[in-house]
Coordinates of C-alpha atoms in Angstrom, one line a residue:
X2 CA 34.8 -36.5 -133.9
X3 CA 32.2 -38.0 -132.1
X4 CA 34.6 -39.5 -129.3
X5 CA 35.5 -35.5 -129.0
X6 CA 31.5 -34.5 -128.3
X7 CA 31.7 -37.3 -126.1
X8 CA 34.2 -36.8 -123.4
X9 CA 33.1 -33.3 -123.5
X10 CA 29.7 -34.3 -122.6
X11 CA 30.7 -35.8 -120.7
X12 CA 34.0 -33.5 -118.7
X13 CA 31.0 -31.4 -118.1
X14 CA 28.8 -33.6 -117.2
X15 CA 31.1 -35.0 -113.9
X16 CA 31.9 -31.1 -113.5
X17 CA 28.6 -30.7 -112.7
X18 CA 27.5 -33.1 -110.4
X19 CA 31.1 -33.7 -108.1
X20 CA 33.7 -31.3 -107.2
X21 CA 32.8 -29.9 -104.2
X22 CA 32.1 -25.8 -103.7
X23 CA 34.9 -25.3 -100.8
X24 CA 37.8 -24.7 -100.5
X25 CA 39.2 -27.9 -99.7
X26 CA 42.9 -30.3 -100.7
X27 CA 42.1 -33.3 -101.3
X28 CA 45.5 -35.1 -102.6
X29 CA 47.3 -34.4 -99.6
X30 CA 50.4 -34.4 -102.1
X31 CA 48.8 -30.5 -102.4
X32 CA 50.2 -28.3 -100.2
X33 CA 50.7 -24.3 -100.2
X34 CA 47.7 -23.4 -102.5
X35 CA 47.5 -19.5 -102.3
X36 CA 45.2 -17.9 -104.9
X37 CA 45.2 -13.8 -104.9
X38 CA 44.9 -11.0 -106.6
X39 CA 48.3 -9.5 -108.7
X40 CA 49.0 -5.8 -107.6
X41 CA 51.2 -4.0 -109.5
X42 CA 54.7 -5.3 -109.7
X43 CA 54.8 -7.2 -106.3
X44 CA 55.2 -10.5 -107.9
X45 CA 57.6 -11.9 -105.8
X46 CA 57.1 -9.8 -102.7
X47 CA 56.0 -12.7 -100.2
X48 CA 52.9 -9.8 -99.0
X49 CA 51.4 -10.7 -102.1
X50 CA 49.0 -14.1 -100.3
X51 CA 47.8 -11.4 -97.6
X52 CA 45.5 -9.3 -100.9
X53 CA 42.4 -12.0 -100.9
X54 CA 40.6 -13.1 -103.9
X55 CA 38.9 -10.6 -104.6
X56 CA 39.0 -8.9 -107.0
X57 CA 36.2 -5.8 -108.5
X58 CA 35.5 -7.5 -112.6
X59 CA 36.6 -4.1 -114.6
X60 CA 40.8 -4.7 -112.8
X61 CA 40.8 -8.5 -114.2
X62 CA 43.2 -7.2 -117.4
X63 CA 45.3 -5.2 -114.7
X64 CA 44.6 -6.8 -111.5
X65 CA 44.7 -10.7 -112.3
X66 CA 43.6 -13.6 -110.0
X67 CA 47.1 -15.9 -110.0
X68 CA 47.4 -19.1 -108.4
X69 CA 50.1 -20.6 -107.2
X70 CA 51.2 -24.9 -105.2
X71 CA 53.5 -26.9 -104.7
X72 CA 53.4 -30.8 -105.6
X73 CA 55.7 -32.1 -103.4
X74 CA 55.7 -36.0 -105.2
X75 CA 58.1 -34.0 -106.5
X76 CA 57.6 -35.1 -110.5
X77 CA 56.5 -33.0 -112.8
X78 CA 52.9 -34.3 -113.8
X79 CA 50.0 -32.5 -116.0
X80 CA 47.3 -30.5 -114.6
X81 CA 43.8 -28.4 -115.6
X82 CA 42.3 -25.2 -114.2
X83 CA 38.7 -25.0 -114.9
X84 CA 36.6 -23.2 -112.9
X85 CA 32.8 -22.7 -111.8
X86 CA 30.4 -20.1 -111.3
X87 CA 28.5 -20.1 -107.9
X88 CA 24.8 -18.2 -106.5
X89 CA 25.2 -16.4 -103.1
X90 CA 25.1 -19.9 -101.0
X91 CA 27.7 -21.5 -103.0
X92 CA 26.1 -24.1 -105.0
X93 CA 27.0 -24.4 -108.1
X94 CA 24.7 -22.0 -110.6
X95 CA 23.0 -22.9 -113.6
X96 CA 24.6 -21.6 -116.2
X97 CA 26.9 -22.8 -119.2
X98 CA 30.3 -22.0 -119.7
X99 CA 30.4 -19.6 -121.8
X100 CA 27.7 -17.6 -120.0
X101 CA 30.0 -15.9 -118.3
X102 CA 34.1 -17.1 -119.6
X103 CA 35.5 -15.6 -122.6
X104 CA 37.2 -18.4 -123.5
X105 CA 37.3 -22.5 -122.9
X106 CA 37.0 -23.4 -119.8
X107 CA 39.2 -25.8 -119.8
X108 CA 43.5 -25.0 -119.3
X109 CA 46.5 -27.0 -118.5
X110 CA 48.6 -25.2 -115.7
X111 CA 51.7 -25.7 -117.7
X112 CA 54.3 -22.2 -115.3
X113 CA 56.3 -24.3 -113.0
X114 CA 60.0 -24.6 -111.0
X115 CA 61.7 -26.5 -109.0
X116 CA 62.4 -26.4 -106.1
X117 CA 66.3 -24.8 -105.4
X118 CA 68.2 -26.5 -102.8
X119 CA 65.2 -28.1 -100.4
X120 CA 65.1 -31.2 -98.2
X121 CA 61.8 -31.7 -99.1
X122 CA 62.1 -31.4 -102.7
X123 CA 59.2 -30.8 -105.1
X124 CA 57.6 -29.1 -108.1
X125 CA 56.3 -25.3 -107.9
X126 CA 53.3 -24.1 -110.1
X127 CA 51.7 -21.0 -111.7
X128 CA 48.8 -20.0 -113.1
X129 CA 46.9 -16.2 -113.4
X130 CA 42.6 -17.8 -114.2
X131 CA 41.5 -16.1 -117.3
X132 CA 38.9 -13.4 -117.5
X133 CA 35.1 -14.1 -116.5
X134 CA 32.1 -11.9 -117.2
X135 CA 30.2 -11.7 -114.7
X136 CA 30.8 -11.1 -111.1
X137 CA 30.0 -13.2 -108.9
X138 CA 30.5 -16.6 -106.5
X139 CA 33.8 -19.1 -108.0
X140 CA 35.2 -22.2 -107.6
X141 CA 38.8 -23.5 -109.4
X142 CA 39.2 -26.7 -109.4
X143 CA 42.4 -28.1 -110.5
X144 CA 42.5 -32.1 -111.3
X145 CA 45.0 -34.3 -113.2
X146 CA 45.7 -34.0 -117.1
X147 CA 45.3 -37.7 -116.7
X148 CA 42.7 -38.1 -114.7
X149 CA 39.8 -35.4 -115.0
X150 CA 37.7 -37.3 -111.8
X151 CA 41.1 -37.1 -110.2
X152 CA 39.9 -33.0 -108.4
X153 CA 43.2 -31.9 -106.1
X154 CA 41.9 -29.2 -104.6
X155 CA 39.5 -26.2 -105.0
X156 CA 39.5 -22.6 -104.8
X157 CA 36.1 -19.6 -104.0
X158 CA 37.0 -16.2 -105.4
X159 CA 34.6 -13.8 -106.2
X160 CA 34.6 -11.3 -109.1
X161 CA 32.6 -8.0 -107.7
X162 CA 31.0 -4.7 -109.3
X163 CA 29.7 -1.7 -107.0
X164 CA 26.0 -1.2 -108.4
X165 CA 25.1 0.0 -104.7
X166 CA 26.8 1.2 -102.4
X167 CA 27.8 -0.1 -98.5
X168 CA 27.6 2.2 -95.5
X169 CA 29.0 0.1 -92.8
X170 CA 31.2 0.4 -89.3
X171 CA 31.5 -2.6 -86.2
X172 CA 31.0 -1.6 -82.4
X173 CA 30.8 -3.1 -79.0
X174 CA 28.0 -6.0 -79.3
X175 CA 23.8 -4.1 -78.0
X176 CA 23.7 -6.9 -75.8
X177 CA 24.1 -6.2 -72.0
X178 CA 25.8 -10.1 -71.5
X179 CA 28.6 -10.6 -74.8
X180 CA 29.4 -5.9 -74.7
X181 CA 32.6 -7.1 -74.0
X182 CA 33.2 -9.7 -75.9
X183 CA 30.9 -9.7 -79.0
X184 CA 31.1 -6.9 -82.3
X185 CA 28.7 -6.4 -84.3
X186 CA 28.1 -4.7 -87.8
X187 CA 25.2 -2.5 -88.0
X188 CA 25.3 -1.1 -92.0
X189 CA 23.3 0.5 -94.9
X190 CA 22.2 0.2 -98.7
X191 CA 21.8 2.9 -101.2
X192 CA 20.5 1.1 -104.3
X193 CA 19.4 4.7 -105.8
X194 CA 22.4 4.3 -108.5
X195 CA 21.6 0.4 -108.9
X196 CA 20.0 0.7 -113.0
X197 CA 18.8 -2.9 -112.5
X198 CA 14.7 -3.0 -111.4
X199 CA 14.1 -4.5 -108.1
X200 CA 10.8 -4.5 -107.3
X201 CA 11.0 -6.1 -103.5
X202 CA 14.0 -4.9 -102.3
X203 CA 13.8 -6.9 -99.2
X204 CA 14.2 -10.0 -100.8
X205 CA 16.2 -9.2 -104.0
X206 CA 18.8 -8.3 -102.3
X207 CA 20.8 -10.6 -100.5
X208 CA 23.7 -9.8 -97.6
X209 CA 26.8 -11.7 -96.2
X210 CA 29.5 -10.7 -93.3
X211 CA 32.9 -12.1 -93.4
X212 CA 35.0 -11.7 -90.8
X213 CA 38.5 -11.8 -90.3
X214 CA 37.8 -13.3 -94.6
X215 CA 36.7 -16.6 -93.0
X216 CA 34.2 -18.8 -95.7
X217 CA 33.4 -20.7 -91.5
X218 CA 32.7 -17.2 -90.1
X219 CA 29.7 -15.8 -92.5
X220 CA 26.3 -15.1 -91.7
X221 CA 23.8 -15.6 -94.3
X222 CA 20.1 -14.3 -94.9
X223 CA 20.3 -10.4 -93.2
X224 CA 17.0 -9.6 -93.3
X225 CA 16.4 -5.5 -93.1
X226 CA 15.1 -3.6 -90.4
X227 CA 14.3 -1.0 -91.5
X228 CA 13.3 -0.6 -96.0
X229 CA 12.9 3.2 -97.3
X230 CA 11.7 2.5 -100.5
X231 CA 11.1 6.6 -101.2
X232 CA 15.0 6.9 -100.6
X233 CA 15.9 3.6 -102.3
X234 CA 18.0 2.7 -98.6
X235 CA 17.6 -1.0 -96.2
X236 CA 19.2 -0.7 -93.6
X237 CA 20.9 -3.4 -91.5
X238 CA 20.5 -3.5 -87.5
X239 CA 20.9 -5.5 -84.0
X240 CA 17.4 -6.3 -82.8
X241 CA 17.9 -10.3 -83.0
X242 CA 21.9 -9.5 -83.4
X243 CA 22.3 -11.9 -86.3
X244 CA 24.8 -9.4 -87.6
X245 CA 26.9 -9.6 -84.3
X246 CA 30.0 -11.6 -83.8
X247 CA 32.5 -12.9 -81.1
X248 CA 35.6 -11.0 -81.0
X249 CA 38.4 -13.2 -80.8
X250 CA 41.1 -13.0 -80.1
X251 CA 44.3 -11.6 -82.1
X252 CA 46.1 -14.1 -83.6
X253 CA 49.6 -16.3 -82.0
X254 CA 51.7 -16.4 -85.2
X255 CA 55.3 -17.8 -85.9
X256 CA 58.2 -17.0 -87.7
X257 CA 60.2 -19.5 -89.9
X258 CA 61.6 -17.5 -93.3
X259 CA 64.1 -19.5 -91.7
X260 CA 66.0 -22.5 -90.4
X261 CA 69.0 -21.5 -89.4
X262 CA 68.5 -20.7 -85.9
X263 CA 65.2 -19.5 -83.7
X264 CA 62.9 -16.2 -84.6
X265 CA 60.2 -15.2 -82.5
X266 CA 57.7 -17.6 -81.1
X267 CA 60.4 -20.5 -82.3
X268 CA 61.6 -22.3 -79.7
X269 CA 64.0 -24.7 -81.0
X270 CA 64.7 -25.9 -84.4
X271 CA 66.3 -30.1 -85.6
X272 CA 68.5 -30.1 -89.0
X273 CA 67.7 -33.6 -89.5
X274 CA 69.3 -34.7 -93.0
X275 CA 66.2 -36.5 -94.9
X276 CA 64.0 -33.1 -93.2
X277 CA 63.8 -29.9 -90.6
X278 CA 61.4 -30.1 -87.1
X279 CA 61.0 -27.1 -86.4
X280 CA 59.3 -27.0 -82.7
X281 CA 56.7 -23.7 -82.3
X282 CA 56.3 -22.3 -78.7
X283 CA 54.0 -24.0 -76.7
X284 CA 51.0 -22.0 -75.7
X285 CA 48.8 -21.6 -73.0
X286 CA 45.0 -20.9 -72.5
X287 CA 44.1 -16.9 -72.6
X288 CA 40.8 -17.2 -71.8
X289 CA 41.2 -16.3 -69.0
X290 CA 43.2 -14.4 -69.1
X291 CA 42.8 -10.2 -70.1
X292 CA 43.3 -8.7 -73.0
X293 CA 46.7 -7.9 -75.4
X294 CA 47.6 -5.3 -78.1
X295 CA 49.4 -6.5 -81.1
X296 CA 49.4 -7.2 -84.4
X297 CA 48.6 -10.1 -86.5
X298 CA 47.5 -10.2 -90.0
X299 CA 44.1 -11.7 -89.1
X300 CA 45.1 -15.8 -89.5
X301 CA 46.7 -15.3 -92.8
X302 CA 49.7 -16.2 -93.3
X303 CA 53.1 -15.2 -96.5
X304 CA 55.1 -17.1 -97.9
X305 CA 59.1 -16.2 -97.3
X306 CA 62.4 -17.4 -97.0
X307 CA 64.7 -15.2 -94.8
X308 CA 68.6 -15.9 -97.4
X309 CA 67.1 -15.5 -100.9
X310 CA 63.2 -13.9 -100.7
X311 CA 62.3 -16.0 -102.8
X312 CA 60.3 -18.2 -101.0
X313 CA 58.2 -19.7 -103.8
X314 CA 61.2 -22.4 -104.9
X315 CA 63.8 -21.6 -102.2
X316 CA 61.1 -22.5 -98.7
X317 CA 61.6 -24.8 -97.7
X318 CA 59.7 -27.4 -95.8
X319 CA 59.9 -28.4 -92.2
X320 CA 57.4 -30.6 -89.9
X321 CA 56.3 -28.2 -87.1
X322 CA 55.0 -28.5 -84.1
X323 CA 52.5 -27.4 -82.0
X324 CA 51.7 -27.3 -78.1
X325 CA 48.8 -26.8 -75.9
X326 CA 49.8 -26.9 -72.8
X327 CA 46.7 -28.0 -71.3
X328 CA 44.7 -30.7 -69.5
X329 CA 43.7 -33.2 -71.3
X330 CA 40.3 -32.7 -72.2
X331 CA 38.1 -35.4 -72.2
X332 CA 35.3 -36.0 -75.6
X333 CA 37.6 -33.4 -77.0
X334 CA 39.1 -33.2 -80.2
X335 CA 41.7 -29.9 -80.7
X336 CA 43.3 -28.1 -84.0
X337 CA 45.9 -25.7 -84.4
X338 CA 43.3 -23.6 -87.2
X339 CA 44.7 -21.5 -89.5
X340 CA 44.6 -20.1 -93.3
X341 CA 47.1 -22.2 -94.1
X342 CA 44.6 -25.0 -93.5
X343 CA 41.6 -23.3 -95.1
X344 CA 40.1 -23.5 -91.0
X345 CA 39.3 -27.3 -92.0
X346 CA 38.8 -28.8 -88.5
X347 CA 40.7 -31.9 -89.7
X348 CA 43.2 -35.1 -89.4
X349 CA 45.4 -32.8 -90.7
X350 CA 45.9 -30.0 -88.4
X351 CA 44.9 -32.6 -85.4
X352 CA 47.1 -32.4 -82.0
X353 CA 46.7 -35.3 -79.7
X354 CA 47.4 -35.2 -75.2
X355 CA 50.5 -36.8 -74.3
X356 CA 50.5 -37.6 -70.6
X357 CA 53.8 -36.8 -70.5
X358 CA 54.7 -34.0 -71.8
X359 CA 50.5 -32.6 -69.7
X360 CA 49.2 -31.5 -72.7
X361 CA 48.0 -31.5 -76.3
X362 CA 51.1 -31.6 -79.3
X363 CA 50.9 -32.0 -83.1
X364 CA 52.5 -31.5 -86.5
X365 CA 51.8 -30.3 -89.3
X366 CA 53.7 -29.6 -92.5
X367 CA 53.9 -25.7 -93.0
X368 CA 56.3 -24.3 -95.8
X369 CA 58.2 -21.7 -94.3
X370 CA 57.2 -17.9 -93.4
X371 CA 55.7 -16.7 -91.4
X372 CA 51.6 -17.7 -90.3
X373 CA 49.4 -16.9 -88.3
X374 CA 46.8 -19.5 -86.5
X375 CA 44.8 -20.1 -83.4
X376 CA 43.6 -23.5 -81.2
X377 CA 40.2 -24.5 -81.3
X378 CA 38.2 -27.6 -80.0
X379 CA 35.0 -29.6 -81.2
X380 CA 32.8 -31.6 -78.9
X381 CA 31.1 -30.6 -75.2
X382 CA 33.2 -29.1 -72.8
X383 CA 33.4 -27.2 -69.6
X384 CA 34.1 -24.0 -70.2
X385 CA 37.9 -22.6 -69.1
X386 CA 37.1 -18.8 -69.2
X387 CA 36.7 -16.7 -66.2
X388 CA 32.9 -15.6 -66.3
X389 CA 31.4 -19.5 -68.2
X390 CA 28.4 -21.0 -66.3
X391 CA 28.0 -25.0 -68.1
X392 CA 28.8 -26.8 -71.0
X393 CA 30.2 -24.7 -74.2
X394 CA 29.5 -26.3 -77.8
X395 CA 33.5 -26.1 -78.3
X396 CA 35.3 -23.3 -80.8
X397 CA 38.0 -20.7 -80.8
X398 CA 36.7 -18.8 -77.7
X399 CA 37.6 -22.0 -75.2
X400 CA 41.1 -21.3 -75.5
X401 CA 41.6 -18.3 -76.4
X402 CA 39.0 -16.3 -75.1
X403 CA 36.4 -13.1 -77.2
X404 CA 37.1 -9.8 -76.3
X405 CA 35.0 -7.3 -77.6
X406 CA 38.7 -4.7 -78.9
X407 CA 40.0 -7.7 -80.8
X408 CA 41.3 -5.9 -83.9
X409 CA 39.3 -7.4 -86.8
X410 CA 38.8 -7.1 -90.4
X411 CA 35.5 -8.0 -92.5
X412 CA 33.5 -7.4 -94.9
X413 CA 30.0 -7.0 -96.6
X414 CA 28.7 -8.6 -100.1
X415 CA 25.1 -7.6 -102.0
X416 CA 24.4 -10.5 -104.2
X417 CA 21.3 -9.9 -106.5
X418 CA 19.4 -11.8 -109.9
X419 CA 18.8 -8.9 -112.2
X420 CA 15.5 -10.2 -114.0
X421 CA 15.9 -12.2 -117.4
X422 CA 19.4 -13.7 -115.4
X423 CA 19.5 -16.4 -114.0
X424 CA 22.4 -16.8 -112.0
X425 CA 23.0 -14.6 -108.2
X426 CA 25.5 -11.8 -109.2
X427 CA 27.6 -10.0 -106.9
X428 CA 26.0 -6.1 -106.8
X429 CA 28.1 -4.4 -104.2
X430 CA 31.6 -5.5 -101.6
X431 CA 32.5 -3.5 -98.8
X432 CA 35.7 -4.5 -96.5
X433 CA 36.2 -2.7 -93.5
X434 CA 37.9 -2.4 -90.6
X435 CA 37.3 -2.8 -86.9
X436 CA 40.6 -1.2 -83.9
X437 CA 42.9 -1.0 -86.3
X438 CA 46.6 0.4 -84.8
X439 CA 47.5 3.6 -86.7

């Protein structure tokens, strides 16, 4: 009994101190970590992964969150999942597990399948996230049951309740110098139906805007430009342009649902004895070019296997080769960027310059499917765009360009900490699209 008590205390202390609260894969043998709401009977639908992990707290029974991932060791291992609660800034809250969970907050992941007829063998795991009590920000932590200090990956998700009404719209920037490049979100927050006490609305409500489901493209700490107390309305207009985002460009994409022939934007498939190699069509900078309209997933991806339509266990992993034809950029790192890597710029998706090729090239192991991506840089580099003047801090704009016509999705999150509560709650959520094709 004493041993069990000490174990629980140690485990609780460890998770309170050591776990990251970002989307990240720590163990490189973990791959294709998906977290999505299960909408209706979409268990085998490849498009299910385009549903981002945000659920109304009242819909958890009918729309549970589902985790899927692959273990490339191809050996069955025991994994466990634990949930941590975070405030609006994604710092761990002070809540105890019993304050936001209905059951014991440490569960085994027992549902798995073995890959079928793939050159790269793997175990595919599936786990349904249990119901939770409070709306807010959460992080799902998966760790090795044999070593609780070995965290394998973490995934963020959100539960919301609609206690306030959000009205929002998107337009091009009111800044004359950026009206052809940026998009501006203006919104109002109506809290007349909010039942909790609000003493200082401009301080009590925390508004966050996110572009294309990317936490690295989020704006925090927005302040209302107009407080209409009698109408119980907050207005957020573009006085300081903090609610302005670079428009970006439509995402590049490629299709590897089949490895028997070349599909869209795949230059070559090499079917070797021990692996498949897919060469994505070589790209060039698009920032000097005019905007071109085409459909995309706004940076997301789907896993699919064209021959069987059972991508979960029959889709193979391919050594996917990215090529960007551009002169070498001194003191700069270049990356193939997308949701497949949680938008992180690290060694996994870094490209290296090849003088004989005349560009940058890199390989990433990706499961078969349809992927959106773009090219990003870090460092201080001269601009490529026609309108740029002076040095530019490296990002996606340098190679891809920014256009105010680009189709993008935006989300507005409204947080508030009710009286006597000990953590922030997500009390309002709204999604809006700009330039949606019909």
